[in-house]
Amino acid sequence: MTDKLPGPPPGFAPHFRNSPLTDAWEPLYSKREGDVLTIGVLIAAPHTNARGMAHGGLIAALADNAMGLACVLSAAGAAAGVGGIVTVSLTCDFTGTARIGDWLEIRAQPVRVGRTLAFGEARVTAGDRLIARASAVFSVPPKPSSARADAASAPPVG
C-alpha cells in the first residue's frame, strides 16, 4: 500500500458510527476483521494542525473511538451484553507524523472485556509508518436488572 491514496483501500466502507465530534472529519471509513476494528481517513486540511500534520487530537479521538467500538463489538463484549461504554483512561504515544494526502489507519482491538472494565489497544499507521500507539480503559455500565427496568417503566404513583 502506498502512503498517498485517492480514497479508501479495498475492504473499507463508510464508518457506521457518526457523532457530532467526528462529523467535521468525514468521510471516515471502517472495516472489521474478527475482533479488530480499523477506522481509516484520508488526511485533509480539516484534520491538520498549523504545520500541516495530522492533529494529535484527531489521532487520539479516533483511537478512543476505535478502541471503544472494538471492545463493544468483540465476541467478549457481545457475550457480556456490553452496550455503551465510557472512557476512563486514554494514553496515546505519538511516534511519527501524517500529512495531507496520507491514508491514516487506526487498528484497534480489545485486550480484555470484563463486567465492569474493558481494555483496548490501537496502532495508528500511515502506510507502513507507525504514527502512534494508544491504549484505553473503559467503564462498562451495569446492566439494568429486570426489577429496576420494570420500576423505571412503571407509571408514576400518586
mmCIF file of C-alpha atoms in Angstrom:
data_model
loop_
_atom_site.group_PDB
_atom_site.id
_atom_site.type_symbol
_atom_site.label_atom_id
_atom_site.label_comp_id
_atom_site.label_asym_id
_atom_site.label_seq_id
_atom_site.Cartn_x
_atom_site.Cartn_y
_atom_site.Cartn_z
ATOM 1 C CA MET A 1 0.000 0.000 0.000
ATOM 2 C CA THR A 2 1.276 3.493 -0.768
ATOM 3 C CA ASP A 3 1.075 6.471 1.559
ATOM 4 C CA LYS A 4 -0.929 8.598 -0.897
ATOM 5 C CA LEU A 5 -4.350 7.276 -1.932
ATOM 6 C CA PRO A 6 -7.314 8.931 -3.669
ATOM 7 C CA GLY A 7 -9.796 7.068 -1.447
ATOM 8 C CA PRO A 8 -10.149 4.146 0.931
ATOM 9 C CA PRO A 9 -8.375 0.873 0.248
ATOM 10 C CA PRO A 10 -10.418 -2.243 -0.546
ATOM 11 C CA GLY A 11 -12.433 -3.609 2.365
ATOM 12 C CA PHE A 12 -13.302 -0.225 3.864
ATOM 13 C CA ALA A 13 -16.863 1.120 3.880
ATOM 14 C CA PRO A 14 -18.279 4.393 5.222
ATOM 15 C CA HIS A 15 -17.920 4.324 9.014
ATOM 16 C CA PHE A 16 -21.122 3.044 10.626
ATOM 17 C CA ARG A 17 -20.913 5.239 13.731
ATOM 18 C CA ASN A 18 -21.389 9.004 13.477
ATOM 19 C CA SER A 19 -21.062 11.557 16.242
ATOM 20 C CA PRO A 20 -21.095 15.352 16.417
ATOM 21 C CA LEU A 21 -17.342 15.301 17.149
ATOM 22 C CA THR A 22 -16.411 13.289 14.072
ATOM 23 C CA ASP A 23 -18.877 14.928 11.655
ATOM 24 C CA ALA A 24 -16.293 17.584 10.732
ATOM 25 C CA TRP A 25 -13.756 14.856 9.891
ATOM 26 C CA GLU A 26 -15.920 12.966 7.392
ATOM 27 C CA PRO A 27 -15.602 10.958 5.349
ATOM 28 C CA LEU A 28 -14.434 8.299 7.789
ATOM 29 C CA TYR A 29 -14.231 4.641 6.808
ATOM 30 C CA SER A 30 -14.046 1.419 8.787
ATOM 31 C CA LYS A 31 -13.744 -2.329 8.473
ATOM 32 C CA ARG A 32 -13.997 -5.253 10.864
ATOM 33 C CA GLU A 33 -11.851 -8.362 10.879
ATOM 34 C CA GLY A 34 -12.891 -10.562 13.793
ATOM 35 C CA ASP A 35 -12.435 -8.542 16.972
ATOM 36 C CA VAL A 36 -10.241 -5.959 15.201
ATOM 37 C CA LEU A 37 -11.893 -2.698 14.138
ATOM 38 C CA THR A 38 -9.984 -0.378 11.819
ATOM 39 C CA ILE A 39 -11.007 3.224 11.174
ATOM 40 C CA GLY A 40 -9.459 4.969 8.186
ATOM 41 C CA VAL A 41 -9.346 8.541 6.974
ATOM 42 C CA LEU A 42 -7.612 10.307 4.110
ATOM 43 C CA ILE A 43 -5.857 13.227 5.821
ATOM 44 C CA ALA A 44 -7.091 16.593 4.545
ATOM 45 C CA ALA A 45 -6.741 20.195 5.766
ATOM 46 C CA PRO A 46 -9.519 19.933 8.431
ATOM 47 C CA HIS A 47 -7.536 17.107 10.088
ATOM 48 C CA THR A 48 -4.290 19.063 10.484
ATOM 49 C CA ASN A 49 -2.547 21.463 12.810
ATOM 50 C CA ALA A 50 -0.902 24.729 11.715
ATOM 51 C CA ARG A 51 2.140 22.812 10.418
ATOM 52 C CA GLY A 52 0.069 20.634 8.060
ATOM 53 C CA MET A 53 0.404 17.440 10.112
ATOM 54 C CA ALA A 54 -2.483 15.289 11.338
ATOM 55 C CA HIS A 55 -3.502 16.831 14.656
ATOM 56 C CA GLY A 56 -2.779 14.780 17.768
ATOM 57 C CA GLY A 57 -6.313 15.424 18.995
ATOM 58 C CA LEU A 58 -7.720 13.837 15.833
ATOM 59 C CA ILE A 59 -5.484 10.803 16.272
ATOM 60 C CA ALA A 60 -6.342 10.429 19.970
ATOM 61 C CA ALA A 61 -10.087 10.875 19.415
ATOM 62 C CA LEU A 62 -10.225 8.361 16.557
ATOM 63 C CA ALA A 63 -8.125 5.869 18.550
ATOM 64 C CA ASP A 64 -10.522 6.279 21.504
ATOM 65 C CA ASN A 65 -13.497 5.766 19.171
ATOM 66 C CA ALA A 66 -11.972 2.683 17.536
ATOM 67 C CA MET A 67 -10.871 1.027 20.789
ATOM 68 C CA GLY A 68 -14.253 1.584 22.459
ATOM 69 C CA LEU A 69 -16.141 0.187 19.481
ATOM 70 C CA ALA A 70 -13.743 -2.764 19.224
ATOM 71 C CA CYS A 71 -14.443 -3.637 22.870
ATOM 72 C CA VAL A 72 -18.222 -3.322 22.486
ATOM 73 C CA LEU A 73 -18.358 -5.260 19.209
ATOM 74 C CA SER A 74 -15.928 -8.008 20.257
ATOM 75 C CA ALA A 75 -17.071 -11.538 20.981
ATOM 76 C CA ALA A 76 -16.358 -10.970 24.693
ATOM 77 C CA GLY A 77 -18.311 -7.705 24.667
ATOM 78 C CA ALA A 78 -21.279 -9.300 22.923
ATOM 79 C CA ALA A 79 -21.236 -12.303 25.274
ATOM 80 C CA ALA A 80 -21.222 -9.980 28.297
ATOM 81 C CA GLY A 81 -24.042 -7.872 26.847
ATOM 82 C CA VAL A 82 -21.826 -4.780 26.833
ATOM 83 C CA GLY A 83 -23.579 -1.740 25.379
ATOM 84 C CA GLY A 84 -22.268 1.797 25.560
ATOM 85 C CA ILE A 85 -19.015 2.220 27.437
ATOM 86 C CA VAL A 86 -17.278 5.306 28.785
ATOM 87 C CA THR A 87 -13.581 6.160 28.561
ATOM 88 C CA VAL A 88 -11.846 6.180 31.956
ATOM 89 C CA SER A 89 -8.242 6.492 30.786
ATOM 90 C CA LEU A 90 -6.643 7.157 27.401
ATOM 91 C CA THR A 91 -2.931 7.035 26.644
ATOM 92 C CA CYS A 92 -1.517 7.965 23.274
ATOM 93 C CA ASP A 93 2.175 7.860 22.354
ATOM 94 C CA PHE A 94 2.966 9.753 19.161
ATOM 95 C CA THR A 95 5.828 8.221 17.191
ATOM 96 C CA GLY A 96 5.540 9.839 13.762
ATOM 97 C CA THR A 97 3.587 12.240 11.576
ATOM 98 C CA ALA A 98 0.977 12.047 8.850
ATOM 99 C CA ARG A 99 0.395 14.806 6.300
ATOM 100 C CA ILE A 100 -2.328 15.883 3.884
ATOM 101 C CA GLY A 101 -2.908 13.081 1.392
ATOM 102 C CA ASP A 102 -1.792 10.285 3.746
ATOM 103 C CA TRP A 103 -4.200 7.415 4.389
ATOM 104 C CA LEU A 104 -4.372 7.037 8.180
ATOM 105 C CA GLU A 105 -5.490 3.744 9.750
ATOM 106 C CA ILE A 106 -6.384 3.245 13.395
ATOM 107 C CA ARG A 107 -6.333 -0.516 14.034
ATOM 108 C CA ALA A 108 -7.940 -1.284 17.399
ATOM 109 C CA GLN A 109 -8.584 -4.448 19.306
ATOM 110 C CA PRO A 110 -9.883 -5.364 22.728
ATOM 111 C CA VAL A 111 -7.346 -6.641 25.230
ATOM 112 C CA ARG A 112 -9.914 -7.693 27.825
ATOM 113 C CA VAL A 113 -13.625 -7.060 28.286
ATOM 114 C CA GLY A 114 -14.979 -7.672 31.774
ATOM 115 C CA ARG A 115 -18.146 -6.951 33.719
ATOM 116 C CA THR A 116 -17.034 -3.507 34.916
ATOM 117 C CA LEU A 117 -13.981 -2.573 32.832
ATOM 118 C CA ALA A 118 -12.789 -3.066 29.267
ATOM 119 C CA PHE A 119 -9.264 -2.547 27.941
ATOM 120 C CA GLY A 120 -8.296 -1.743 24.356
ATOM 121 C CA GLU A 121 -5.186 -1.018 22.343
ATOM 122 C CA ALA A 122 -4.572 0.546 18.945
ATOM 123 C CA ARG A 123 -1.820 1.142 16.407
ATOM 124 C CA VAL A 124 -2.092 4.177 14.144
ATOM 125 C CA THR A 125 -0.279 3.974 10.813
ATOM 126 C CA ALA A 126 0.168 5.964 7.630
ATOM 127 C CA GLY A 127 1.241 3.425 5.034
ATOM 128 C CA ASP A 128 3.963 1.364 6.696
ATOM 129 C CA ARG A 129 4.882 4.140 9.179
ATOM 130 C CA LEU A 130 3.807 3.852 12.809
ATOM 131 C CA ILE A 131 2.286 7.212 13.778
ATOM 132 C CA ALA A 132 1.006 6.415 17.279
ATOM 133 C CA ARG A 133 0.214 3.706 19.791
ATOM 134 C CA ALA A 134 -2.756 4.037 22.101
ATOM 135 C CA SER A 135 -4.344 2.191 24.977
ATOM 136 C CA ALA A 136 -7.513 2.838 26.907
ATOM 137 C CA VAL A 137 -9.566 1.685 29.847
ATOM 138 C CA PHE A 138 -13.351 1.903 29.606
ATOM 139 C CA SER A 139 -16.045 1.710 32.265
ATOM 140 C CA VAL A 140 -18.755 -0.830 31.476
ATOM 141 C CA PRO A 141 -22.045 0.409 32.935
ATOM 142 C CA PRO A 142 -24.032 -2.167 34.895
ATOM 143 C CA LYS A 143 -26.810 -3.923 33.067
ATOM 144 C CA PRO A 144 -30.211 -2.795 34.326
ATOM 145 C CA SER A 145 -31.795 -5.511 36.427
ATOM 146 C CA SER A 146 -35.235 -6.592 35.335
ATOM 147 C CA ALA A 147 -36.659 -5.244 38.621
ATOM 148 C CA ARG A 148 -35.068 -1.824 38.037
ATOM 149 C CA ALA A 149 -36.171 -1.849 34.395
ATOM 150 C CA ASP A 150 -39.735 -2.748 35.412
ATOM 151 C CA ALA A 151 -39.765 0.002 38.052
ATOM 152 C CA ALA A 152 -38.413 2.548 35.585
ATOM 153 C CA SER A 153 -41.150 1.747 33.071
ATOM 154 C CA ALA A 154 -43.989 1.668 35.618
ATOM 155 C CA PRO A 155 -46.374 4.612 35.645
ATOM 156 C CA PRO A 156 -45.777 7.176 38.398
ATOM 157 C CA VAL A 157 -47.614 6.635 41.658
ATOM 158 C CA GLY A 158 -49.816 9.357 43.163
#
